[in-house]
Amino acid sequence: MDFRTSNEETKTGVYLLQDGNEEPFNIRLHLAKDILTIQEQDVICVSGEPFYSSERTVTIRRQTIGGFGLSIKGGAEHKIPVVISKISKEQKAELSGLLFIGDGILQINGINVRSYRHEEAVQVLRNAGEEVTLTVSFLKKTPAFLKLPLCEDCTCVPSDQSSGTSSPLCDSGLHLNYHPNNTDSLSCSSWPTSPGLRWEKRWVDLRLIPLLHSRLSQHIPGSDVCRKHAFQVIAVDGVCSGVITCPTAEDCLDWLQAIAANISALTKHNVKKINRNFPVNQQVTTWDWTRAEKSYTVYEIMCKVLKDSDLLDKRKHCFSIQTECGEDMFYSVELECELLIWEKAFQMATFLEVERIQCKTYACIMESHLMGLTVDFSMGFVCFDAASKAVLWRYKFSQLKGSSDDGKSKIKFLFQNQDNKAIEAKELEFSNLFAVLHCIHAFFAAKVACLDPMFVESQGAATTAGGVSTLTSVSCNTQTSRIKYSI
C-alpha cells in the first residue's frame, strides 16, 4: 500500500563517501520514502543485454595535431593506476562508447602498467608510436583528490606543446609526442577488440539502506567528536552507509532533516499497519520497545534540556534525565528539531499521566510519626496520619510559597495561611526524596499547563491519530539507549 505524508522527502545529489580506510570517492545519493540509495559510477556494456565489463581494449591512432587527445592523472604513488582525466573533443566523438573519463589504464601496447608511477606511464605513452592499444577498466572508486569531472562534458584542448614535468595530481596531456615533420593528415580512429560492443557510463546501485528503524549519526564512533559536514545512516540490521560528506553545513543539515523525516513517517506508518491486527488495548506504540534497558515512571523523573554551559562534552543537542534515585543520565540527539520533539514528548507524557492518576501518595515521617503525603491534582497537598487516616493539614498548590531540601531525605514546605497570610513551615522526611520532588514538580507543571489553552492545543497537535507519537534514537555515553516510559 502506498502512502505519503507532508513530511516525506525525496532528494538526489552527488557527494563524497568514505568507506572504511579508503580514500573518499564520489557517489550519488537518492532518498526515497523508505530507502536511501547510494550509487557509484560504472561502465556498462549496452550493446544487447546490458552487462558489466571489467576490462576493455581500445586502439587509438595519434593525430597530426593534438596527439592522442587524452590527459591522465594518478599513478602507483597513489596506489591506483593512471586514470584518464580528460578526452579531447575530437577523440570524444571517435571514442564515444569506448573510452571514458575515469578509466584506469592497465596495459599500454601489451605492457602491464598497473604498478607504474605517473611519470613512468607518461614516458611509455610518449614512446608508443603512431598507434597505441590501451587496456582499460573503469575505476568506480577513483579517489576524490584527483578531481575528475563526473560527466563527459569536460574535455581537454588539444595542443602540440609539451607541458614539461608531469604530475600525478595534474592533467598530463598525451599530445606530447607530436612530430612536426609528419605532414600526413591522419584522422583519429579507434577500434574495440570486439566489434559491435558499446559501453555507457551510468550511476549504478552500490548500497541500499532501508530507513525503517534506521538511525543517523554525525559523530565518530566511540567519541563525542562531530564530523565536519558529514553523517552516516545505520540500518536496523547494522548495515552502514559509510561516511557521507557534504560541501556545506547547511547541505548536511538539509539531508539529515530529510532522512529523519522519512524515518519518522515510516515508523508511524508501520505502527498503524501493525495495530490493525490487534484490539485497542493490545496495540503497539512507538515508545513501547520490548527490550527496554530501563523503565521509569514519567512523573517521578525530571527532564532538562542542557544549555551550552551544562554540556559535558562536544555533543550539542543534549538533555539530561534525573531519576527517582537522584542519578543523572545524559543523552544526545543528532538534530535540534529532534531535541524539541523529546522535550515536548516529556511534557506531554507528564501532563497526560498526571491527568490520569489524579493523585499520588508517599509515606513520610513527621516528628517521628508515620504519615502519608498525598499530592492531589484537584486539592493540592494533603498530609494524614498513616494509622488513623486523620487529615492533619491541607494546602492548595497556590499556597506553596517555597521549599527546600537537604539533598538526602528531608523537605521543608513553606505554605501561606489563607486567613492570616502567615507562612507555615512543614518538614517531612521521605525515603525516596527525588521521586517526591519530581512528582510535585510534575503536578505543578500539569496544573499550569491545563490552565493554558495554547499549551494543550500545541501539545495535542504534536500527537498523531491513535495516540502514536514519534520516537528518535538518542545517544547515552556515546551509545544508543532505549527509554521506556510507564504512562
CSV table of C-alpha atoms in Angstrom, one decimal:
chain,number,residue,atom,x,y,z
A,1,MET,CA,0.0,0.0,0.0
A,2,ASP,CA,1.4,3.4,-1.0
A,3,PHE,CA,1.4,6.2,1.5
A,4,ARG,CA,2.7,9.8,1.6
A,5,THR,CA,2.9,12.3,4.3
A,6,SER,CA,3.5,16.1,4.2
A,7,ASN,CA,6.9,15.5,5.9
A,8,GLU,CA,8.1,12.9,3.4
A,9,GLU,CA,11.2,14.0,1.4
A,10,THR,CA,12.7,12.9,-1.9
A,11,LYS,CA,16.2,14.2,-2.7
A,12,THR,CA,19.1,13.4,-5.1
A,13,GLY,CA,22.6,14.8,-5.0
A,14,VAL,CA,26.3,14.0,-5.6
A,15,TYR,CA,28.6,13.8,-2.5
A,16,LEU,CA,31.6,12.1,-1.2
A,17,LEU,CA,31.7,8.7,0.5
A,18,GLN,CA,34.4,7.3,2.7
A,19,ASP,CA,34.1,3.6,3.2
A,20,GLY,CA,36.5,2.2,5.8
A,21,ASN,CA,40.1,3.3,5.2
A,22,GLU,CA,39.5,4.0,1.5
A,23,GLU,CA,40.1,7.5,0.1
A,24,PRO,CA,36.8,9.4,-0.3
A,25,PHE,CA,35.1,9.0,-3.7
A,26,ASN,CA,32.1,10.5,-5.5
A,27,ILE,CA,28.7,8.9,-5.1
A,28,ARG,CA,25.2,9.9,-5.8
A,29,LEU,CA,22.6,9.8,-3.0
A,30,HIS,CA,18.9,9.2,-3.7
A,31,LEU,CA,16.4,9.5,-0.9
A,32,ALA,CA,13.0,7.9,-1.3
A,33,LYS,CA,10.3,7.4,1.3
A,34,ASP,CA,11.6,4.1,2.5
A,35,ILE,CA,15.1,3.7,1.3
A,36,LEU,CA,18.4,5.6,0.9
A,37,THR,CA,20.2,4.5,-2.3
A,38,ILE,CA,23.9,5.1,-2.7
A,39,GLN,CA,25.1,4.9,-6.2
A,40,GLU,CA,28.6,4.8,-7.8
A,41,GLN,CA,29.6,5.4,-11.4
A,42,ASP,CA,30.4,2.4,-13.6
A,43,VAL,CA,30.7,1.5,-17.2
A,44,ILE,CA,28.1,-1.0,-18.6
A,45,CYS,CA,28.1,-2.7,-22.0
A,46,VAL,CA,24.8,-1.7,-23.6
A,47,SER,CA,25.0,-3.4,-26.9
A,48,GLY,CA,22.4,-6.1,-26.5
A,49,GLU,CA,21.6,-7.1,-22.9
A,50,PRO,CA,23.4,-4.7,-20.5
A,51,PHE,CA,26.3,-6.3,-18.6
A,52,TYR,CA,29.4,-5.1,-16.7
A,53,SER,CA,32.7,-5.4,-18.4
A,54,SER,CA,35.8,-5.3,-16.1
A,55,GLU,CA,38.3,-4.6,-19.0
A,56,ARG,CA,38.1,-3.1,-22.4
A,57,THR,CA,40.8,-2.8,-25.1
A,58,VAL,CA,40.8,0.3,-27.4
A,59,THR,CA,43.3,1.1,-30.1
A,60,ILE,CA,43.9,4.8,-30.8
A,61,ARG,CA,45.9,6.4,-33.7
A,62,ARG,CA,47.9,9.5,-32.9
A,63,GLN,CA,46.5,12.7,-34.6
A,64,THR,CA,48.7,15.0,-36.6
A,65,ILE,CA,47.5,17.8,-34.4
A,66,GLY,CA,46.7,17.0,-30.8
A,67,GLY,CA,48.4,13.7,-30.4
A,68,PHE,CA,46.4,11.1,-28.6
A,69,GLY,CA,44.0,13.8,-27.3
A,70,LEU,CA,44.0,12.4,-23.8
A,71,SER,CA,45.1,13.6,-20.4
A,72,ILE,CA,45.9,11.4,-17.4
A,73,LYS,CA,46.2,11.7,-13.6
A,74,GLY,CA,47.2,9.4,-10.8
A,75,GLY,CA,49.7,6.6,-10.7
A,76,ALA,CA,51.2,3.9,-8.4
A,77,GLU,CA,52.4,6.6,-5.9
A,78,HIS,CA,48.7,6.9,-5.0
A,79,LYS,CA,48.1,3.2,-5.1
A,80,ILE,CA,45.9,3.4,-8.2
A,81,PRO,CA,46.6,3.1,-11.9
A,82,VAL,CA,47.0,6.2,-14.1
A,83,VAL,CA,43.5,7.4,-14.9
A,84,ILE,CA,42.1,9.1,-18.0
A,85,SER,CA,41.1,12.6,-16.7
A,86,LYS,CA,40.2,14.4,-20.0
A,87,ILE,CA,39.4,13.5,-23.6
A,88,SER,CA,39.7,16.0,-26.4
A,89,LYS,CA,36.6,16.9,-28.4
A,90,GLU,CA,37.8,15.1,-31.5
A,91,GLN,CA,38.7,11.9,-29.6
A,92,LYS,CA,35.4,12.1,-27.7
A,93,ALA,CA,33.4,11.9,-30.9
A,94,GLU,CA,35.5,9.0,-32.2
A,95,LEU,CA,35.7,7.1,-28.9
A,96,SER,CA,32.0,7.6,-27.9
A,97,GLY,CA,31.0,4.4,-26.1
A,98,LEU,CA,34.6,3.0,-26.0
A,99,LEU,CA,36.7,5.2,-23.6
A,100,PHE,CA,35.7,7.3,-20.6
A,101,ILE,CA,37.0,9.8,-18.1
A,102,GLY,CA,37.8,7.7,-15.1
A,103,ASP,CA,39.1,4.7,-17.0
A,104,GLY,CA,42.2,3.3,-15.4
A,105,ILE,CA,45.0,2.3,-17.9
A,106,LEU,CA,46.0,-1.3,-17.1
A,107,GLN,CA,48.1,-2.0,-20.2
A,108,ILE,CA,49.8,0.0,-23.0
A,109,ASN,CA,50.6,-2.0,-26.1
A,110,GLY,CA,50.6,-5.1,-24.0
A,111,ILE,CA,52.9,-3.7,-21.3
A,112,ASN,CA,51.4,-4.1,-17.8
A,113,VAL,CA,51.5,-0.6,-16.3
A,114,ARG,CA,49.2,-1.3,-13.2
A,115,SER,CA,52.2,-0.6,-10.9
A,116,TYR,CA,53.8,2.2,-12.9
A,117,ARG,CA,54.2,5.6,-11.4
A,118,HIS,CA,52.7,8.6,-13.1
A,119,GLU,CA,55.9,9.7,-14.9
A,120,GLU,CA,56.7,6.1,-16.0
A,121,ALA,CA,53.3,5.8,-17.6
A,122,VAL,CA,53.7,9.1,-19.4
A,123,GLN,CA,57.1,8.0,-20.8
A,124,VAL,CA,55.6,4.7,-22.1
A,125,LEU,CA,52.8,6.7,-23.9
A,126,ARG,CA,55.3,9.2,-25.3
A,127,ASN,CA,57.2,6.4,-26.9
A,128,ALA,CA,54.2,4.3,-28.0
A,129,GLY,CA,54.4,5.2,-31.7
A,130,GLU,CA,51.6,6.3,-34.0
A,131,GLU,CA,49.2,3.7,-32.6
A,132,VAL,CA,48.6,2.7,-29.1
A,133,THR,CA,46.4,-0.1,-27.8
A,134,LEU,CA,45.1,0.6,-24.3
A,135,THR,CA,43.6,-2.0,-21.9
A,136,VAL,CA,41.4,-0.1,-19.5
A,137,SER,CA,39.0,-0.7,-16.6
A,138,PHE,CA,36.7,2.0,-15.1
A,139,LEU,CA,37.7,2.8,-11.6
A,140,LYS,CA,34.4,3.0,-9.7
A,141,LYS,CA,36.1,4.4,-6.6
A,142,THR,CA,38.5,6.9,-8.0
A,143,PRO,CA,39.8,9.0,-5.1
A,144,ALA,CA,38.2,12.4,-4.9
A,145,PHE,CA,41.6,14.2,-4.7
A,146,LEU,CA,42.1,13.5,-8.4
A,147,LYS,CA,39.1,15.9,-9.0
A,148,LEU,CA,37.8,14.1,-12.1
A,149,PRO,CA,34.7,15.5,-13.7
A,150,LEU,CA,31.5,13.5,-13.1
A,151,CYS,CA,30.3,13.9,-16.6
A,152,GLU,CA,32.0,13.5,-20.0
A,153,ASP,CA,31.4,17.2,-21.0
A,154,CYS,CA,34.8,18.2,-19.5
A,155,THR,CA,37.3,17.8,-22.3
A,156,CYS,CA,40.9,18.8,-22.8
A,157,VAL,CA,42.1,21.2,-25.5
A,158,PRO,CA,44.5,19.6,-28.0
A,159,SER,CA,47.8,21.2,-28.2
A,160,ASP,CA,51.2,20.4,-29.7
A,161,GLN,CA,53.1,21.9,-26.9
A,162,SER,CA,54.8,19.9,-24.1
A,163,SER,CA,53.6,20.6,-20.7
A,164,GLY,CA,57.0,19.9,-19.2
A,165,THR,CA,57.3,18.0,-15.9
A,166,SER,CA,54.2,15.8,-15.3
A,167,SER,CA,52.4,15.5,-12.0
A,168,PRO,CA,50.2,12.7,-10.8
A,169,LEU,CA,47.6,15.3,-9.5
A,170,CYS,CA,47.7,17.5,-12.6
A,171,ASP,CA,46.5,16.6,-16.1
A,172,SER,CA,49.4,15.3,-18.2
A,173,GLY,CA,48.4,15.8,-21.8
A,174,LEU,CA,49.2,12.9,-24.1
A,175,HIS,CA,49.8,15.0,-27.1
A,176,LEU,CA,53.5,15.4,-26.2
A,177,ASN,CA,55.0,13.3,-29.0
A,178,TYR,CA,53.8,15.4,-31.9
A,179,HIS,CA,56.1,15.1,-34.9
A,180,PRO,CA,56.2,18.5,-36.8
A,181,ASN,CA,57.8,16.8,-39.8
A,182,ASN,CA,54.9,14.4,-40.2
A,183,THR,CA,52.6,16.1,-42.8
A,184,ASP,CA,50.2,13.1,-43.2
A,185,SER,CA,46.7,14.1,-42.5
A,186,LEU,CA,45.8,11.3,-40.1
A,187,SER,CA,42.3,11.1,-38.8
A,188,CYS,CA,41.6,9.9,-35.3
A,189,SER,CA,40.5,6.3,-35.5
A,190,SER,CA,39.8,3.7,-32.8
A,191,TRP,CA,38.8,0.1,-32.8
A,192,PRO,CA,37.5,-2.0,-30.0
A,193,THR,CA,38.8,-5.6,-30.0
A,194,SER,CA,35.2,-6.9,-30.1
A,195,PRO,CA,33.4,-5.1,-32.9
A,196,GLY,CA,29.9,-4.1,-32.2
A,197,LEU,CA,30.3,-3.8,-28.4
A,198,ARG,CA,29.3,-0.4,-26.9
A,199,TRP,CA,29.5,0.9,-23.4
A,200,GLU,CA,27.9,3.7,-21.3
A,201,LYS,CA,28.9,5.4,-18.1
A,202,ARG,CA,26.0,5.1,-15.6
A,203,TRP,CA,25.2,5.6,-12.0
A,204,VAL,CA,24.6,2.1,-10.5
A,205,ASP,CA,23.4,1.0,-7.1
A,206,LEU,CA,26.3,0.5,-4.6
A,207,ARG,CA,24.3,0.1,-1.4
A,208,LEU,CA,20.7,0.2,-0.3
A,209,ILE,CA,19.9,1.4,3.2
A,210,PRO,CA,16.3,0.6,4.4
A,211,LEU,CA,15.1,3.5,6.5
A,212,LEU,CA,12.6,1.7,8.7
A,213,HIS,CA,14.1,1.8,12.3
A,214,SER,CA,17.4,3.1,11.0
A,215,ARG,CA,19.3,5.9,12.8
A,216,LEU,CA,21.5,8.8,11.9
A,217,SER,CA,24.9,9.7,13.4
A,218,GLN,CA,27.2,12.7,12.8
A,219,HIS,CA,29.8,11.6,15.3
A,220,ILE,CA,32.9,9.5,15.0
A,221,PRO,CA,32.1,6.1,16.6
A,222,GLY,CA,33.0,5.8,20.3
A,223,SER,CA,33.6,9.5,20.7
A,224,ASP,CA,31.8,12.8,21.1
A,225,VAL,CA,33.6,14.3,18.1
A,226,CYS,CA,31.3,15.6,15.4
A,227,ARG,CA,32.4,15.1,11.8
A,228,LYS,CA,32.5,18.3,9.7
A,229,HIS,CA,29.6,18.3,7.3
A,230,ALA,CA,29.3,14.5,7.4
A,231,PHE,CA,27.0,11.8,8.6
A,232,GLN,CA,26.2,8.1,8.3
A,233,VAL,CA,23.0,6.1,8.3
A,234,ILE,CA,22.9,2.8,10.2
A,235,ALA,CA,20.2,0.3,9.3
A,236,VAL,CA,18.4,-1.8,11.9
A,237,ASP,CA,20.5,-4.8,10.8
A,238,GLY,CA,23.7,-2.9,11.3
A,239,VAL,CA,24.4,-2.1,7.7
A,240,CYS,CA,26.1,1.3,7.5
A,241,SER,CA,26.1,3.8,4.6
A,242,GLY,CA,29.6,4.8,5.2
A,243,VAL,CA,30.6,8.4,6.0
A,244,ILE,CA,28.8,10.8,3.6
A,245,THR,CA,30.4,14.2,3.3
A,246,CYS,CA,28.5,17.3,2.1
A,247,PRO,CA,30.1,20.5,0.8
A,248,THR,CA,28.5,22.8,3.5
A,249,ALA,CA,26.9,22.5,6.9
A,250,GLU,CA,23.6,23.7,5.5
A,251,ASP,CA,23.6,21.0,2.9
A,252,CYS,CA,24.4,18.4,5.6
A,253,LEU,CA,21.6,19.6,7.9
A,254,ASP,CA,19.2,19.6,5.0
A,255,TRP,CA,19.9,15.9,4.3
A,256,LEU,CA,19.8,14.9,8.0
A,257,GLN,CA,16.4,16.6,8.4
A,258,ALA,CA,15.0,15.0,5.2
A,259,ILE,CA,16.2,11.5,6.2
A,260,ALA,CA,14.9,11.9,9.8
A,261,ALA,CA,11.5,13.0,8.5
A,262,ASN,CA,11.2,9.9,6.3
A,263,ILE,CA,12.3,7.6,9.2
A,264,SER,CA,9.7,9.2,11.4
A,265,ALA,CA,7.0,8.8,8.7
A,266,LEU,CA,7.9,5.1,8.2
A,267,THR,CA,7.8,4.4,11.9
A,268,LYS,CA,4.3,5.9,12.3
A,269,HIS,CA,3.1,4.1,9.2
A,270,ASN,CA,4.5,0.8,10.4
A,271,VAL,CA,2.9,1.1,13.8
A,272,LYS,CA,-0.5,1.8,12.3
A,273,LYS,CA,-0.2,-1.1,10.0
A,274,ILE,CA,0.7,-3.5,12.9
A,275,ASN,CA,-2.1,-2.1,15.1
A,276,ARG,CA,-4.8,-3.0,12.5
A,277,ASN,CA,-4.4,-6.6,13.6
A,278,PHE,CA,-4.8,-6.0,17.4
A,279,PRO,CA,-7.6,-4.7,19.7
A,280,VAL,CA,-7.2,-1.3,21.1
A,281,ASN,CA,-5.9,-2.5,24.5
A,282,GLN,CA,-3.1,-4.5,22.8
A,283,GLN,CA,-1.9,-2.1,20.2
A,284,VAL,CA,1.8,-1.1,19.8
A,285,THR,CA,3.0,2.4,20.5
A,286,THR,CA,6.3,3.8,19.4
A,287,TRP,CA,7.6,4.1,22.9
A,288,ASP,CA,6.7,0.5,23.8
A,289,TRP,CA,10.0,-1.2,23.0
A,290,THR,CA,10.1,-4.8,24.1
A,291,ARG,CA,13.8,-4.8,25.1
A,292,ALA,CA,13.9,-1.5,27.1
A,293,GLU,CA,17.0,-1.3,29.2
A,294,LYS,CA,15.3,0.9,31.8
A,295,SER,CA,11.7,1.7,32.8
A,296,TYR,CA,10.7,4.8,34.6
A,297,THR,CA,7.5,6.3,35.9
A,298,VAL,CA,7.4,9.5,33.9
A,299,TYR,CA,6.1,11.8,36.7
A,300,GLU,CA,9.0,10.7,39.1
A,301,ILE,CA,11.8,11.7,36.7
A,302,MET,CA,13.0,15.1,35.6
A,303,CYS,CA,14.0,16.1,32.1
A,304,LYS,CA,16.2,19.1,31.4
A,305,VAL,CA,17.4,20.4,28.1
A,306,LEU,CA,21.0,21.3,28.5
A,307,LYS,CA,22.4,24.7,27.7
A,308,ASP,CA,26.0,25.2,26.4
A,309,SER,CA,27.3,25.7,29.9
A,310,ASP,CA,25.8,22.4,31.0
A,311,LEU,CA,27.2,20.3,28.2
A,312,LEU,CA,29.6,17.5,29.3
A,313,ASP,CA,31.5,17.2,26.0
A,314,LYS,CA,31.4,18.3,22.4
A,315,ARG,CA,27.9,17.0,21.6
A,316,LYS,CA,25.5,19.9,21.2
A,317,HIS,CA,21.9,18.6,21.3
A,318,CYS,CA,21.7,17.1,24.7
A,319,PHE,CA,19.2,16.6,27.6
A,320,SER,CA,19.5,15.0,31.0
A,321,ILE,CA,17.2,12.8,33.0
A,322,GLN,CA,17.3,12.8,36.8
A,323,THR,CA,15.8,9.5,38.0
A,324,GLU,CA,13.8,8.9,41.2
A,325,CYS,CA,17.2,7.9,42.8
A,326,GLY,CA,18.8,11.2,42.0
A,327,GLU,CA,21.0,9.7,39.3
A,328,ASP,CA,21.7,12.0,36.3
A,329,MET,CA,21.8,10.4,32.8
A,330,PHE,CA,22.8,12.4,29.8
A,331,TYR,CA,21.5,11.9,26.3
A,332,SER,CA,22.1,13.5,22.9
A,333,VAL,CA,20.3,13.5,19.6
A,334,GLU,CA,21.5,14.4,16.2
A,335,LEU,CA,19.3,17.4,15.4
A,336,GLU,CA,17.9,20.4,17.2
A,337,CYS,CA,14.4,19.5,15.9
A,338,GLU,CA,14.7,16.1,17.5
A,339,LEU,CA,15.7,17.7,20.8
A,340,LEU,CA,12.5,19.7,20.6
A,341,ILE,CA,10.5,16.6,19.9
A,342,TRP,CA,11.9,14.9,23.0
A,343,GLU,CA,11.2,17.9,25.2
A,344,LYS,CA,7.6,18.1,24.0
A,345,ALA,CA,7.2,14.4,24.4
A,346,PHE,CA,8.3,14.6,28.1
A,347,GLN,CA,6.0,17.5,28.7
A,348,MET,CA,3.0,15.8,27.1
A,349,ALA,CA,3.6,12.4,28.7
A,350,THR,CA,3.9,14.0,32.1
A,351,PHE,CA,0.7,16.1,31.6
A,352,LEU,CA,-1.3,13.1,30.4
A,353,GLU,CA,-0.1,10.8,33.2
A,354,VAL,CA,-0.9,13.3,35.9
A,355,GLU,CA,-4.3,13.8,34.5
A,356,ARG,CA,-4.8,10.1,34.5
A,357,ILE,CA,-3.7,9.2,38.1
A,358,GLN,CA,-5.0,12.5,39.6
A,359,CYS,CA,-3.1,11.9,42.9
A,360,LYS,CA,0.0,10.2,44.3
A,361,THR,CA,0.7,9.3,47.9
A,362,TYR,CA,4.1,8.8,49.6
A,363,ALA,CA,4.9,7.5,53.0
A,364,CYS,CA,6.8,10.0,55.2
A,365,ILE,CA,7.9,10.8,58.7
A,366,MET,CA,6.9,14.0,60.6
A,367,GLU,CA,8.0,14.4,64.2
A,368,SER,CA,8.8,10.7,64.5
A,369,HIS,CA,5.3,9.7,63.4
A,370,LEU,CA,4.5,7.7,60.3
A,371,MET,CA,2.5,9.9,57.9
A,372,GLY,CA,1.3,10.0,54.4
A,373,LEU,CA,1.6,12.9,51.9
A,374,THR,CA,-0.9,12.9,49.0
A,375,VAL,CA,-0.2,15.2,46.1
A,376,ASP,CA,-3.7,15.7,44.6
A,377,PHE,CA,-4.3,17.3,41.2
A,378,SER,CA,-7.6,18.9,42.5
A,379,MET,CA,-6.9,19.6,46.2
A,380,GLY,CA,-3.2,20.2,46.4
A,381,PHE,CA,-1.2,18.8,49.4
A,382,VAL,CA,-2.8,16.6,52.0
A,383,CYS,CA,-1.0,15.2,55.0
A,384,PHE,CA,-2.6,12.5,57.1
A,385,ASP,CA,-1.8,10.1,59.9
A,386,ALA,CA,-0.9,6.7,58.5
A,387,ALA,CA,-2.7,4.8,61.2
A,388,SER,CA,-5.9,6.7,61.8
A,389,LYS,CA,-6.1,8.3,58.3
A,390,ALA,CA,-7.0,11.6,60.0
A,391,VAL,CA,-6.0,14.6,57.9
A,392,LEU,CA,-3.5,16.8,59.8
A,393,TRP,CA,-3.3,19.6,57.3
A,394,ARG,CA,-4.2,20.5,53.7
A,395,TYR,CA,-3.0,23.3,51.4
A,396,LYS,CA,-3.7,24.2,47.8
A,397,PHE,CA,-0.9,24.4,45.2
A,398,SER,CA,-1.3,28.2,45.2
A,399,GLN,CA,-0.4,28.3,48.9
A,400,LEU,CA,3.0,26.8,48.4
A,401,LYS,CA,5.4,29.8,48.5
A,402,GLY,CA,8.7,27.9,48.8
A,403,SER,CA,10.5,24.8,49.7
A,404,SER,CA,14.0,23.4,50.5
A,405,ASP,CA,15.6,20.0,50.9
A,406,ASP,CA,18.8,18.6,52.3
A,407,GLY,CA,19.5,16.5,49.3
A,408,LYS,CA,19.1,13.3,51.3
A,409,SER,CA,15.6,12.8,52.7
A,410,LYS,CA,14.1,15.9,54.2
A,411,ILE,CA,11.8,18.5,52.6
A,412,LYS,CA,10.7,21.8,54.3
A,413,PHE,CA,7.5,23.3,52.7
A,414,LEU,CA,6.5,26.9,53.2
A,415,PHE,CA,2.8,27.4,52.9
A,416,GLN,CA,0.8,30.6,53.3
A,417,ASN,CA,-2.2,30.5,55.5
A,418,GLN,CA,-5.2,31.8,53.5
A,419,ASP,CA,-6.8,33.5,56.5
A,420,ASN,CA,-4.0,35.4,58.3
A,421,LYS,CA,-1.4,35.2,55.4
A,422,ALA,CA,1.2,33.9,57.8
A,423,ILE,CA,3.9,31.5,56.5
A,424,GLU,CA,3.6,28.0,58.0
A,425,ALA,CA,6.6,25.6,57.7
A,426,LYS,CA,6.0,21.9,57.4
A,427,GLU,CA,9.0,19.5,57.4
A,428,LEU,CA,8.7,15.9,56.2
A,429,GLU,CA,11.2,13.1,55.8
A,430,PHE,CA,11.0,10.7,52.8
A,431,SER,CA,12.8,7.5,51.9
A,432,ASN,CA,12.6,8.5,48.2
A,433,LEU,CA,13.3,12.2,48.2
A,434,PHE,CA,13.9,12.7,44.5
A,435,ALA,CA,10.8,10.8,43.4
A,436,VAL,CA,8.7,13.1,45.7
A,437,LEU,CA,10.4,16.3,44.4
A,438,HIS,CA,9.9,15.2,40.8
A,439,CYS,CA,6.3,14.3,41.4
A,440,ILE,CA,5.5,17.6,42.9
A,441,HIS,CA,7.2,19.4,40.0
A,442,ALA,CA,5.2,17.2,37.5
A,443,PHE,CA,1.8,18.0,39.3
A,444,PHE,CA,2.7,21.8,39.3
A,445,ALA,CA,3.6,21.7,35.6
A,446,ALA,CA,0.5,19.8,34.7
A,447,LYS,CA,-1.7,22.2,36.8
A,448,VAL,CA,-0.2,25.2,35.0
A,449,ALA,CA,-0.5,23.5,31.6
A,450,CYS,CA,-4.2,22.6,31.9
A,451,LEU,CA,-4.9,26.3,32.5
A,452,ASP,CA,-3.1,27.3,29.4
A,453,PRO,CA,-5.2,26.6,26.2
A,454,MET,CA,-2.2,27.3,23.9
A,455,PHE,CA,-0.1,24.6,25.6
A,456,VAL,CA,-2.9,22.0,25.4
A,457,GLU,CA,-3.5,22.9,21.8
A,458,SER,CA,0.2,22.8,20.8
A,459,GLN,CA,0.8,19.5,22.6
A,460,GLY,CA,-2.3,18.0,21.1
A,461,ALA,CA,-1.0,18.9,17.6
A,462,ALA,CA,2.2,17.1,18.3
A,463,THR,CA,0.5,13.7,18.7
A,464,THR,CA,-0.9,11.7,15.8
A,465,ALA,CA,-4.2,9.9,15.3
A,466,GLY,CA,-4.5,6.9,17.6
A,467,GLY,CA,-2.0,8.2,20.1
A,468,VAL,CA,1.1,7.3,18.1
A,469,SER,CA,3.9,9.8,18.5
A,470,THR,CA,7.4,10.0,17.1
A,471,LEU,CA,10.5,8.4,18.6
A,472,THR,CA,14.0,9.3,17.6
A,473,SER,CA,17.2,7.5,18.6
A,474,VAL,CA,19.1,9.0,21.5
A,475,SER,CA,22.7,8.5,22.5
A,476,CYS,CA,23.8,8.0,26.1
A,477,ASN,CA,27.5,7.9,26.8
A,478,THR,CA,28.1,7.7,23.0
A,479,GLN,CA,25.9,4.6,22.7
A,480,THR,CA,22.3,4.2,21.6
A,481,SER,CA,20.0,3.8,24.6
A,482,ARG,CA,16.3,3.0,24.8
A,483,ILE,CA,14.0,4.5,27.4
A,484,LYS,CA,10.6,3.0,28.2
A,485,TYR,CA,8.1,5.3,29.9
A,486,SER,CA,5.4,3.9,32.2
A,487,ILE,CA,2.5,6.0,31.0
